[in-house]
Amino acid sequence: MTDAVRSGRASVPSILIFIAADTASFILFFAVFMSERAKQVEVFARSAGTLDVRLGLINTLILITSGWLVALAVSAAKRNDLAKVRLRLLLAIGIGFCFGVVKIVEYSQKLNDGITPLTNAFYTYYFVLTGVHFLHFVIGIILLLIILNMSKSTTPKAQYMTWLESGALYWHMVDLLWIFLFPMLYLQGQR
Amino acid sequence: MALSERRLTLIWSVLAIATLASFGTANLKGAGGFGFALIMLVAAFKARLIVSNFMELKVAPRPWRLAFDCLIGVSAALIIGLHLIVL
């Protein structure tokens, strides 16, 4: 975060406003999901039990690790260590990309088992919530790729830092949303 | 490695351990009742670590810190509350 923002002298990056609004909209999704669950507890618990918790766990560890690497890239950028910025961004993108691969494997398994968004209310929410999150993930990967590409060009430092810090904040939001989605969808059983 | 980077690595370790601990609590079948509430509290703790350290909001103006703390608190309270209410 820039010194001006840190001291409160400048306006907060507009990306923070977007992140707060986007997170708030996800809270509404959480509320709708939990309200529907309250009406069909057994169906939701039984359906959640068919999800592969190990894949959800792997994806949580992937996003946490990728987010850590992006935070380290921001730290390196503040020291003008461009070689480390590039390496860390590349690793963050590579590891982050695995999230998408695991998710596609998971969707394929469900569809092969004949489970679709129309199977029951749980799966409708499962596909919609993870689908909307997946869209955020794809946008995040594209942003990180753009920022990695910018690090090879002659973009002025201030402009590059704005891009890097905004992209990093967005990527952490993808992680943040998954931190709530994973237990709510995968780990929520009955008693 | 700079001190701040060591801190980021420490936070990453805590996040990974907390994730594995939640998985251990729920195992492959999921958890219900207060076991699930505990898992969601750990999730809120992890979210706060990400917001404060990776997103660097601990050095942002106070209203922004409060706003994100509220978002995390409301998310966790909502999910835990609606889970426990149907027990």
PDB file of C-alpha atoms in Angstrom:
ATOM      1  CA  MET A   1       0.000   0.000   0.000  1.00  0.00           C
ATOM      2  CA  THR A   2       1.422   3.420  -0.933  1.00  0.00           C
ATOM      3  CA  ASP A   3       2.633   5.819   1.749  1.00  0.00           C
ATOM      4  CA  ALA A   4      -0.020   8.382   0.788  1.00  0.00           C
ATOM      5  CA  VAL A   5      -2.783   5.852   1.259  1.00  0.00           C
ATOM      6  CA  ARG A   6      -1.210   4.536   4.447  1.00  0.00           C
ATOM      7  CA  SER A   7      -1.283   7.976   6.022  1.00  0.00           C
ATOM      8  CA  GLY A   8      -4.801   8.629   4.787  1.00  0.00           C
ATOM      9  CA  ARG A   9      -3.734  11.657   2.764  1.00  0.00           C
ATOM     10  CA  ALA A  10      -4.862  10.208  -0.536  1.00  0.00           C
ATOM     11  CA  SER A  11      -8.043   8.563  -1.604  1.00  0.00           C
ATOM     12  CA  VAL A  12      -8.033   4.805  -1.066  1.00  0.00           C
ATOM     13  CA  PRO A  13      -7.384   2.870  -4.294  1.00  0.00           C
ATOM     14  CA  SER A  14     -10.666   2.572  -6.145  1.00  0.00           C
ATOM     15  CA  ILE A  15     -10.074  -1.180  -6.354  1.00  0.00           C
ATOM     16  CA  LEU A  16     -10.712  -1.349  -2.574  1.00  0.00           C
ATOM     17  CA  ILE A  17     -14.185   0.118  -3.092  1.00  0.00           C
ATOM     18  CA  PHE A  18     -14.842  -2.501  -5.768  1.00  0.00           C
ATOM     19  CA  ILE A  19     -13.528  -5.301  -3.513  1.00  0.00           C
ATOM     20  CA  ALA A  20     -15.713  -4.183  -0.593  1.00  0.00           C
ATOM     21  CA  ALA A  21     -18.795  -3.987  -2.847  1.00  0.00           C
ATOM     22  CA  ASP A  22     -18.056  -7.347  -4.471  1.00  0.00           C
ATOM     23  CA  THR A  23     -17.502  -9.005  -1.089  1.00  0.00           C
ATOM     24  CA  ALA A  24     -20.780  -7.492   0.163  1.00  0.00           C
ATOM     25  CA  SER A  25     -22.608  -8.983  -2.833  1.00  0.00           C
ATOM     26  CA  PHE A  26     -21.109 -12.389  -1.997  1.00  0.00           C
ATOM     27  CA  ILE A  27     -22.418 -11.999   1.562  1.00  0.00           C
ATOM     28  CA  LEU A  28     -25.897 -11.767   0.017  1.00  0.00           C
ATOM     29  CA  PHE A  29     -25.179 -15.019  -1.853  1.00  0.00           C
ATOM     30  CA  PHE A  30     -24.102 -16.598   1.459  1.00  0.00           C
ATOM     31  CA  ALA A  31     -27.348 -15.432   3.083  1.00  0.00           C
ATOM     32  CA  VAL A  32     -29.494 -16.843   0.264  1.00  0.00           C
ATOM     33  CA  PHE A  33     -27.608 -20.168   0.311  1.00  0.00           C
ATOM     34  CA  MET A  34     -27.878 -20.530   4.091  1.00  0.00           C
ATOM     35  CA  SER A  35     -31.587 -19.587   4.054  1.00  0.00           C
ATOM     36  CA  GLU A  36     -32.295 -22.239   1.424  1.00  0.00           C
ATOM     37  CA  ARG A  37     -30.228 -24.734   3.410  1.00  0.00           C
ATOM     38  CA  ALA A  38     -32.379 -24.054   6.467  1.00  0.00           C
ATOM     39  CA  LYS A  39     -35.414 -25.255   4.473  1.00  0.00           C
ATOM     40  CA  GLN A  40     -33.741 -28.472   3.209  1.00  0.00           C
ATOM     41  CA  VAL A  41     -31.025 -29.330   5.719  1.00  0.00           C
ATOM     42  CA  GLU A  42     -30.878 -33.039   4.882  1.00  0.00           C
ATOM     43  CA  VAL A  43     -30.682 -32.516   1.124  1.00  0.00           C
ATOM     44  CA  PHE A  44     -27.936 -29.901   1.504  1.00  0.00           C
ATOM     45  CA  ALA A  45     -25.914 -31.999   3.993  1.00  0.00           C
ATOM     46  CA  ARG A  46     -26.240 -35.160   1.884  1.00  0.00           C
ATOM     47  CA  SER A  47     -25.286 -33.304  -1.312  1.00  0.00           C
ATOM     48  CA  ALA A  48     -22.347 -31.546   0.383  1.00  0.00           C
ATOM     49  CA  GLY A  49     -21.168 -35.008   1.429  1.00  0.00           C
ATOM     50  CA  THR A  50     -20.768 -35.968  -2.250  1.00  0.00           C
ATOM     51  CA  LEU A  51     -18.273 -33.143  -2.913  1.00  0.00           C
ATOM     52  CA  ASP A  52     -14.595 -34.101  -2.890  1.00  0.00           C
ATOM     53  CA  VAL A  53     -13.307 -32.276   0.197  1.00  0.00           C
ATOM     54  CA  ARG A  54      -9.705 -33.104  -0.767  1.00  0.00           C
ATOM     55  CA  LEU A  55     -10.027 -31.111  -4.009  1.00  0.00           C
ATOM     56  CA  GLY A  56     -11.504 -28.161  -2.083  1.00  0.00           C
ATOM     57  CA  LEU A  57      -8.648 -28.388   0.413  1.00  0.00           C
ATOM     58  CA  ILE A  58      -6.014 -28.492  -2.359  1.00  0.00           C
ATOM     59  CA  ASN A  59      -7.610 -25.440  -3.990  1.00  0.00           C
ATOM     60  CA  THR A  60      -7.580 -23.557  -0.666  1.00  0.00           C
ATOM     61  CA  LEU A  61      -3.857 -24.268  -0.248  1.00  0.00           C
ATOM     62  CA  ILE A  62      -3.238 -23.257  -3.887  1.00  0.00           C
ATOM     63  CA  LEU A  63      -4.937 -19.860  -3.461  1.00  0.00           C
ATOM     64  CA  ILE A  64      -3.239 -19.182  -0.108  1.00  0.00           C
ATOM     65  CA  THR A  65       0.178 -19.972  -1.620  1.00  0.00           C
ATOM     66  CA  SER A  66      -0.469 -17.968  -4.777  1.00  0.00           C
ATOM     67  CA  GLY A  67      -1.663 -14.994  -2.676  1.00  0.00           C
ATOM     68  CA  TRP A  68       1.487 -15.203  -0.536  1.00  0.00           C
ATOM     69  CA  LEU A  69       3.670 -15.111  -3.680  1.00  0.00           C
ATOM     70  CA  VAL A  70       1.793 -12.060  -4.986  1.00  0.00           C
ATOM     71  CA  ALA A  71       2.290 -10.316  -1.615  1.00  0.00           C
ATOM     72  CA  LEU A  72       6.016 -11.146  -1.870  1.00  0.00           C
ATOM     73  CA  ALA A  73       6.061  -9.724  -5.422  1.00  0.00           C
ATOM     74  CA  VAL A  74       4.615  -6.430  -4.128  1.00  0.00           C
ATOM     75  CA  SER A  75       7.284  -6.413  -1.406  1.00  0.00           C
ATOM     76  CA  ALA A  76      10.038  -6.949  -4.016  1.00  0.00           C
ATOM     77  CA  ALA A  77       8.602  -4.166  -6.211  1.00  0.00           C
ATOM     78  CA  LYS A  78       8.895  -1.718  -3.324  1.00  0.00           C
ATOM     79  CA  ARG A  79      12.639  -2.517  -3.251  1.00  0.00           C
ATOM     80  CA  ASN A  80      12.863  -2.127  -7.068  1.00  0.00           C
ATOM     81  CA  ASP A  81      13.918  -5.786  -7.357  1.00  0.00           C
ATOM     82  CA  LEU A  82      12.266  -6.420 -10.716  1.00  0.00           C
ATOM     83  CA  ALA A  83      13.827  -9.855 -11.200  1.00  0.00           C
ATOM     84  CA  LYS A  84      12.154 -11.102  -7.999  1.00  0.00           C
ATOM     85  CA  VAL A  85       8.874  -9.391  -8.933  1.00  0.00           C
ATOM     86  CA  ARG A  86       8.806 -11.307 -12.216  1.00  0.00           C
ATOM     87  CA  LEU A  87       9.811 -14.639 -10.656  1.00  0.00           C
ATOM     88  CA  ARG A  88       7.244 -14.375  -7.871  1.00  0.00           C
ATOM     89  CA  LEU A  89       4.471 -13.268 -10.222  1.00  0.00           C
ATOM     90  CA  LEU A  90       5.283 -16.128 -12.566  1.00  0.00           C
ATOM     91  CA  LEU A  91       5.153 -18.638  -9.695  1.00  0.00           C
ATOM     92  CA  ALA A  92       1.907 -17.086  -8.377  1.00  0.00           C
ATOM     93  CA  ILE A  93       0.316 -17.376 -11.830  1.00  0.00           C
ATOM     94  CA  GLY A  94       1.596 -20.942 -12.330  1.00  0.00           C
ATOM     95  CA  ILE A  95       0.360 -22.147  -8.946  1.00  0.00           C
ATOM     96  CA  GLY A  96      -2.842 -20.119  -9.230  1.00  0.00           C
ATOM     97  CA  PHE A  97      -3.538 -21.673 -12.636  1.00  0.00           C
ATOM     98  CA  CYS A  98      -3.701 -25.099 -10.905  1.00  0.00           C
ATOM     99  CA  PHE A  99      -6.840 -23.862  -9.091  1.00  0.00           C
ATOM    100  CA  GLY A 100      -8.596 -23.678 -12.459  1.00  0.00           C
ATOM    101  CA  VAL A 101      -7.368 -27.140 -13.471  1.00  0.00           C
ATOM    102  CA  VAL A 102      -8.611 -28.688 -10.187  1.00  0.00           C
ATOM    103  CA  LYS A 103     -11.966 -26.908 -10.545  1.00  0.00           C
ATOM    104  CA  ILE A 104     -12.434 -28.153 -14.105  1.00  0.00           C
ATOM    105  CA  VAL A 105     -11.575 -31.715 -12.960  1.00  0.00           C
ATOM    106  CA  GLU A 106     -14.143 -31.349 -10.180  1.00  0.00           C
ATOM    107  CA  TYR A 107     -16.871 -30.024 -12.516  1.00  0.00           C
ATOM    108  CA  SER A 108     -16.115 -32.852 -14.977  1.00  0.00           C
ATOM    109  CA  GLN A 109     -16.411 -35.496 -12.245  1.00  0.00           C
ATOM    110  CA  LYS A 110     -19.778 -34.125 -11.174  1.00  0.00           C
ATOM    111  CA  LEU A 111     -21.117 -33.902 -14.733  1.00  0.00           C
ATOM    112  CA  ASN A 112     -19.856 -37.448 -15.485  1.00  0.00           C
ATOM    113  CA  ASP A 113     -21.746 -38.652 -12.396  1.00  0.00           C
ATOM    114  CA  GLY A 114     -24.882 -37.086 -13.860  1.00  0.00           C
ATOM    115  CA  ILE A 115     -24.894 -34.215 -11.360  1.00  0.00           C
ATOM    116  CA  THR A 116     -25.855 -30.879 -12.910  1.00  0.00           C
ATOM    117  CA  PRO A 117     -27.105 -27.506 -11.592  1.00  0.00           C
ATOM    118  CA  LEU A 118     -30.630 -28.913 -12.015  1.00  0.00           C
ATOM    119  CA  THR A 119     -30.080 -31.960  -9.770  1.00  0.00           C
ATOM    120  CA  ASN A 120     -31.267 -30.171  -6.632  1.00  0.00           C
ATOM    121  CA  ALA A 121     -31.130 -26.757  -4.893  1.00  0.00           C
ATOM    122  CA  PHE A 122     -27.732 -27.476  -3.322  1.00  0.00           C
ATOM    123  CA  TYR A 123     -26.098 -28.162  -6.678  1.00  0.00           C
ATOM    124  CA  THR A 124     -27.761 -25.114  -8.248  1.00  0.00           C
ATOM    125  CA  TYR A 125     -26.075 -22.940  -5.606  1.00  0.00           C
ATOM    126  CA  TYR A 126     -22.856 -24.966  -5.769  1.00  0.00           C
ATOM    127  CA  PHE A 127     -22.483 -24.428  -9.522  1.00  0.00           C
ATOM    128  CA  VAL A 128     -23.599 -20.768  -9.410  1.00  0.00           C
ATOM    129  CA  LEU A 129     -21.447 -19.750  -6.419  1.00  0.00           C
ATOM    130  CA  THR A 130     -18.316 -21.603  -7.540  1.00  0.00           C
ATOM    131  CA  GLY A 131     -18.997 -20.505 -11.136  1.00  0.00           C
ATOM    132  CA  VAL A 132     -19.150 -16.806 -10.208  1.00  0.00           C
ATOM    133  CA  HIS A 133     -16.018 -17.298  -8.099  1.00  0.00           C
ATOM    134  CA  PHE A 134     -14.340 -19.063 -11.044  1.00  0.00           C
ATOM    135  CA  LEU A 135     -15.101 -16.026 -13.222  1.00  0.00           C
ATOM    136  CA  HIS A 136     -13.353 -13.830 -10.636  1.00  0.00           C
ATOM    137  CA  PHE A 137     -10.428 -16.276 -10.687  1.00  0.00           C
ATOM    138  CA  VAL A 138     -10.106 -16.071 -14.501  1.00  0.00           C
ATOM    139  CA  ILE A 139     -10.159 -12.248 -14.385  1.00  0.00           C
ATOM    140  CA  GLY A 140      -7.498 -12.387 -11.630  1.00  0.00           C
ATOM    141  CA  ILE A 141      -5.199 -14.640 -13.689  1.00  0.00           C
ATOM    142  CA  ILE A 142      -5.587 -12.360 -16.734  1.00  0.00           C
ATOM    143  CA  LEU A 143      -4.771  -9.304 -14.562  1.00  0.00           C
ATOM    144  CA  LEU A 144      -1.647 -10.988 -13.159  1.00  0.00           C
ATOM    145  CA  LEU A 145      -0.527 -11.936 -16.693  1.00  0.00           C
ATOM    146  CA  ILE A 146      -0.965  -8.312 -17.834  1.00  0.00           C
ATOM    147  CA  ILE A 147       1.027  -7.097 -14.808  1.00  0.00           C
ATOM    148  CA  LEU A 148       3.769  -9.670 -15.473  1.00  0.00           C
ATOM    149  CA  ASN A 149       3.963  -8.482 -19.076  1.00  0.00           C
ATOM    150  CA  MET A 150       4.120  -4.838 -17.934  1.00  0.00           C
ATOM    151  CA  SER A 151       7.157  -5.647 -15.769  1.00  0.00           C
ATOM    152  CA  LYS A 152       9.115  -6.384 -18.963  1.00  0.00           C
ATOM    153  CA  SER A 153       8.203  -3.043 -20.540  1.00  0.00           C
ATOM    154  CA  THR A 154       9.281   0.488 -19.738  1.00  0.00           C
ATOM    155  CA  THR A 155       6.143   1.364 -17.765  1.00  0.00           C
ATOM    156  CA  PRO A 156       6.893   4.226 -15.310  1.00  0.00           C
ATOM    157  CA  LYS A 157       7.380   2.892 -11.760  1.00  0.00           C
ATOM    158  CA  ALA A 158       4.462   4.770 -10.179  1.00  0.00           C
ATOM    159  CA  GLN A 159       2.080   3.517 -12.852  1.00  0.00           C
ATOM    160  CA  TYR A 160       3.422  -0.027 -12.550  1.00  0.00           C
ATOM    161  CA  MET A 161       3.041   0.009  -8.753  1.00  0.00           C
ATOM    162  CA  THR A 162      -0.595   1.094  -9.114  1.00  0.00           C
ATOM    163  CA  TRP A 163      -1.250  -1.820 -11.456  1.00  0.00           C
ATOM    164  CA  LEU A 164       0.653  -4.294  -9.299  1.00  0.00           C
ATOM    165  CA  GLU A 165      -0.967  -3.241  -6.016  1.00  0.00           C
ATOM    166  CA  SER A 166      -4.455  -3.151  -7.537  1.00  0.00           C
ATOM    167  CA  GLY A 167      -3.970  -6.537  -9.213  1.00  0.00           C
ATOM    168  CA  ALA A 168      -2.609  -7.978  -5.965  1.00  0.00           C
ATOM    169  CA  LEU A 169      -5.605  -6.665  -3.998  1.00  0.00           C
ATOM    170  CA  TYR A 170      -7.977  -8.206  -6.532  1.00  0.00           C
ATOM    171  CA  TRP A 171      -6.146 -11.547  -6.350  1.00  0.00           C
ATOM    172  CA  HIS A 172      -6.361 -11.543  -2.543  1.00  0.00           C
ATOM    173  CA  MET A 173     -10.121 -10.986  -2.857  1.00  0.00           C
ATOM    174  CA  VAL A 174     -10.364 -14.192  -4.944  1.00  0.00           C
ATOM    175  CA  ASP A 175      -8.562 -15.967  -2.072  1.00  0.00           C
ATOM    176  CA  LEU A 176     -10.729 -14.250   0.564  1.00  0.00           C
ATOM    177  CA  LEU A 177     -14.013 -15.327  -1.058  1.00  0.00           C
ATOM    178  CA  TRP A 178     -12.818 -18.934  -1.367  1.00  0.00           C
ATOM    179  CA  ILE A 179     -11.849 -18.954   2.330  1.00  0.00           C
ATOM    180  CA  PHE A 180     -15.616 -18.646   3.089  1.00  0.00           C
ATOM    181  CA  LEU A 181     -16.968 -20.652   0.159  1.00  0.00           C
ATOM    182  CA  PHE A 182     -14.868 -23.755   0.924  1.00  0.00           C
ATOM    183  CA  PRO A 183     -16.203 -24.488   4.441  1.00  0.00           C
ATOM    184  CA  MET A 184     -19.730 -23.298   3.621  1.00  0.00           C
ATOM    185  CA  LEU A 185     -20.089 -25.604   0.612  1.00  0.00           C
ATOM    186  CA  TYR A 186     -17.757 -28.523   1.381  1.00  0.00           C
ATOM    187  CA  LEU A 187     -17.492 -28.848   5.158  1.00  0.00           C
ATOM    188  CA  GLN A 188     -21.012 -28.140   6.321  1.00  0.00           C
ATOM    189  CA  GLY A 189     -22.660 -31.309   7.516  1.00  0.00           C
ATOM    190  CA  GLN A 190     -25.440 -32.017   9.989  1.00  0.00           C
ATOM    191  CA  ARG A 191     -24.806 -32.671  13.637  1.00  0.00           C
TER     192      ARG A 191
ATOM    193  CA  MET B   1      14.797 -12.134   3.072  1.00  0.00           C
ATOM    194  CA  ALA B   2      13.574  -8.810   4.468  1.00  0.00           C
ATOM    195  CA  LEU B   3      11.791  -8.762   7.828  1.00  0.00           C
ATOM    196  CA  SER B   4       8.429  -7.931   6.212  1.00  0.00           C
ATOM    197  CA  GLU B   5       8.870 -10.870   3.843  1.00  0.00           C
ATOM    198  CA  ARG B   6       9.603 -13.170   6.777  1.00  0.00           C
ATOM    199  CA  ARG B   7       6.353 -11.963   8.297  1.00  0.00           C
ATOM    200  CA  LEU B   8       4.472 -12.695   5.059  1.00  0.00           C
ATOM    201  CA  THR B   9       5.952 -16.198   5.054  1.00  0.00           C
ATOM    202  CA  LEU B  10       4.970 -16.688   8.698  1.00  0.00           C
ATOM    203  CA  ILE B  11       1.394 -15.608   7.860  1.00  0.00           C
ATOM    204  CA  TRP B  12       1.332 -18.053   4.934  1.00  0.00           C
ATOM    205  CA  SER B  13       2.451 -20.861   7.304  1.00  0.00           C
ATOM    206  CA  VAL B  14      -0.300 -19.988   9.798  1.00  0.00           C
ATOM    207  CA  LEU B  15      -2.889 -19.921   6.988  1.00  0.00           C
ATOM    208  CA  ALA B  16      -1.780 -23.335   5.703  1.00  0.00           C
ATOM    209  CA  ILE B  17      -1.771 -24.892   9.195  1.00  0.00           C
ATOM    210  CA  ALA B  18      -5.200 -23.414  10.008  1.00  0.00           C
ATOM    211  CA  THR B  19      -6.563 -24.782   6.707  1.00  0.00           C
ATOM    212  CA  LEU B  20      -5.239 -28.271   7.445  1.00  0.00           C
ATOM    213  CA  ALA B  21      -6.557 -28.078  11.033  1.00  0.00           C
ATOM    214  CA  SER B  22     -10.051 -27.200   9.725  1.00  0.00           C
ATOM    215  CA  PHE B  23      -9.867 -30.164   7.370  1.00  0.00           C
ATOM    216  CA  GLY B  24      -8.818 -32.361  10.296  1.00  0.00           C
ATOM    217  CA  THR B  25     -11.827 -31.177  12.298  1.00  0.00           C
ATOM    218  CA  ALA B  26     -14.304 -31.767   9.489  1.00  0.00           C
ATOM    219  CA  ASN B  27     -12.576 -34.818   7.881  1.00  0.00           C
ATOM    220  CA  LEU B  28     -14.149 -36.061   4.651  1.00  0.00           C
ATOM    221  CA  LYS B  29     -17.741 -36.094   5.904  1.00  0.00           C
ATOM    222  CA  GLY B  30     -18.073 -32.470   6.994  1.00  0.00           C
ATOM    223  CA  ALA B  31     -18.912 -31.110  10.411  1.00  0.00           C
ATOM    224  CA  GLY B  32     -22.141 -29.978  12.001  1.00  0.00           C
ATOM    225  CA  GLY B  33     -23.158 -27.884  14.986  1.00  0.00           C
ATOM    226  CA  PHE B  34     -20.416 -26.301  17.041  1.00  0.00           C
ATOM    227  CA  GLY B  35     -17.715 -28.189  15.115  1.00  0.00           C
ATOM    228  CA  PHE B  36     -18.794 -26.311  11.975  1.00  0.00           C
ATOM    229  CA  ALA B  37     -19.031 -23.034  13.930  1.00  0.00           C
ATOM    230  CA  LEU B  38     -15.409 -23.538  14.982  1.00  0.00           C
ATOM    231  CA  ILE B  39     -14.391 -24.140  11.362  1.00  0.00           C
ATOM    232  CA  MET B  40     -16.104 -20.888  10.301  1.00  0.00           C
ATOM    233  CA  LEU B  41     -14.392 -18.964  13.109  1.00  0.00           C
ATOM    234  CA  VAL B  42     -11.054 -20.279  11.842  1.00  0.00           C
ATOM    235  CA  ALA B  43     -12.085 -19.162   8.321  1.00  0.00           C
ATOM    236  CA  ALA B  44     -12.833 -15.655   9.648  1.00  0.00           C
ATOM    237  CA  PHE B  45      -9.434 -15.627  11.410  1.00  0.00           C
ATOM    238  CA  LYS B  46      -7.736 -16.621   8.142  1.00  0.00           C
ATOM    239  CA  ALA B  47      -9.660 -13.946   6.225  1.00  0.00           C
ATOM    240  CA  ARG B  48      -8.540 -11.305   8.713  1.00  0.00           C
ATOM    241  CA  LEU B  49      -4.906 -12.407   8.382  1.00  0.00           C
ATOM    242  CA  ILE B  50      -5.156 -12.035   4.594  1.00  0.00           C
ATOM    243  CA  VAL B  51      -6.827  -8.629   4.798  1.00  0.00           C
ATOM    244  CA  SER B  52      -4.399  -7.249   7.400  1.00  0.00           C
ATOM    245  CA  ASN B  53      -1.157  -8.665   6.037  1.00  0.00           C
ATOM    246  CA  PHE B  54      -1.393  -9.668   2.373  1.00  0.00           C
ATOM    247  CA  MET B  55      -3.730  -6.768   1.503  1.00  0.00           C
ATOM    248  CA  GLU B  56      -1.818  -4.527   3.949  1.00  0.00           C
ATOM    249  CA  LEU B  57      -4.999  -3.045   5.401  1.00  0.00           C
ATOM    250  CA  LYS B  58      -3.422  -2.931   8.835  1.00  0.00           C
ATOM    251  CA  VAL B  59      -1.691   0.267   7.626  1.00  0.00           C
ATOM    252  CA  ALA B  60      -4.768   1.659   5.818  1.00  0.00           C
ATOM    253  CA  PRO B  61      -6.980   4.415   7.246  1.00  0.00           C
ATOM    254  CA  ARG B  62      -9.104   3.179  10.177  1.00  0.00           C
ATOM    255  CA  PRO B  63     -12.510   3.367   8.383  1.00  0.00           C
ATOM    256  CA  TRP B  64     -11.254   0.914   5.770  1.00  0.00           C
ATOM    257  CA  ARG B  65      -9.943  -1.477   8.397  1.00  0.00           C
ATOM    258  CA  LEU B  66     -13.315  -1.312  10.141  1.00  0.00           C
ATOM    259  CA  ALA B  67     -15.208  -1.814   6.879  1.00  0.00           C
ATOM    260  CA  PHE B  68     -13.318  -5.011   6.060  1.00  0.00           C
ATOM    261  CA  ASP B  69     -13.514  -6.267   9.643  1.00  0.00           C
ATOM    262  CA  CYS B  70     -17.297  -5.769   9.409  1.00  0.00           C
ATOM    263  CA  LEU B  71     -17.499  -7.668   6.103  1.00  0.00           C
ATOM    264  CA  ILE B  72     -15.594 -10.607   7.606  1.00  0.00           C
ATOM    265  CA  GLY B  73     -17.572 -10.502  10.869  1.00  0.00           C
ATOM    266  CA  VAL B  74     -20.944 -10.322   9.111  1.00  0.00           C
ATOM    267  CA  SER B  75     -20.025 -13.213   6.761  1.00  0.00           C
ATOM    268  CA  ALA B  76     -18.983 -15.491   9.617  1.00  0.00           C
ATOM    269  CA  ALA B  77     -21.878 -14.499  11.923  1.00  0.00           C
ATOM    270  CA  LEU B  78     -24.430 -15.008   9.143  1.00  0.00           C
ATOM    271  CA  ILE B  79     -23.192 -18.460   8.158  1.00  0.00           C
ATOM    272  CA  ILE B  80     -22.718 -19.658  11.754  1.00  0.00           C
ATOM    273  CA  GLY B  81     -26.050 -18.185  12.906  1.00  0.00           C
ATOM    274  CA  LEU B  82     -28.094 -19.733  10.088  1.00  0.00           C
ATOM    275  CA  HIS B  83     -26.297 -23.046  10.566  1.00  0.00           C
ATOM    276  CA  LEU B  84     -26.951 -23.234  14.314  1.00  0.00           C
ATOM    277  CA  ILE B  85     -30.531 -21.999  14.097  1.00  0.00           C
ATOM    278  CA  VAL B  86     -31.718 -25.167  12.323  1.00  0.00           C
ATOM    279  CA  LEU B  87     -30.066 -27.635  14.696  1.00  0.00           C
TER     280      LEU B  87
END
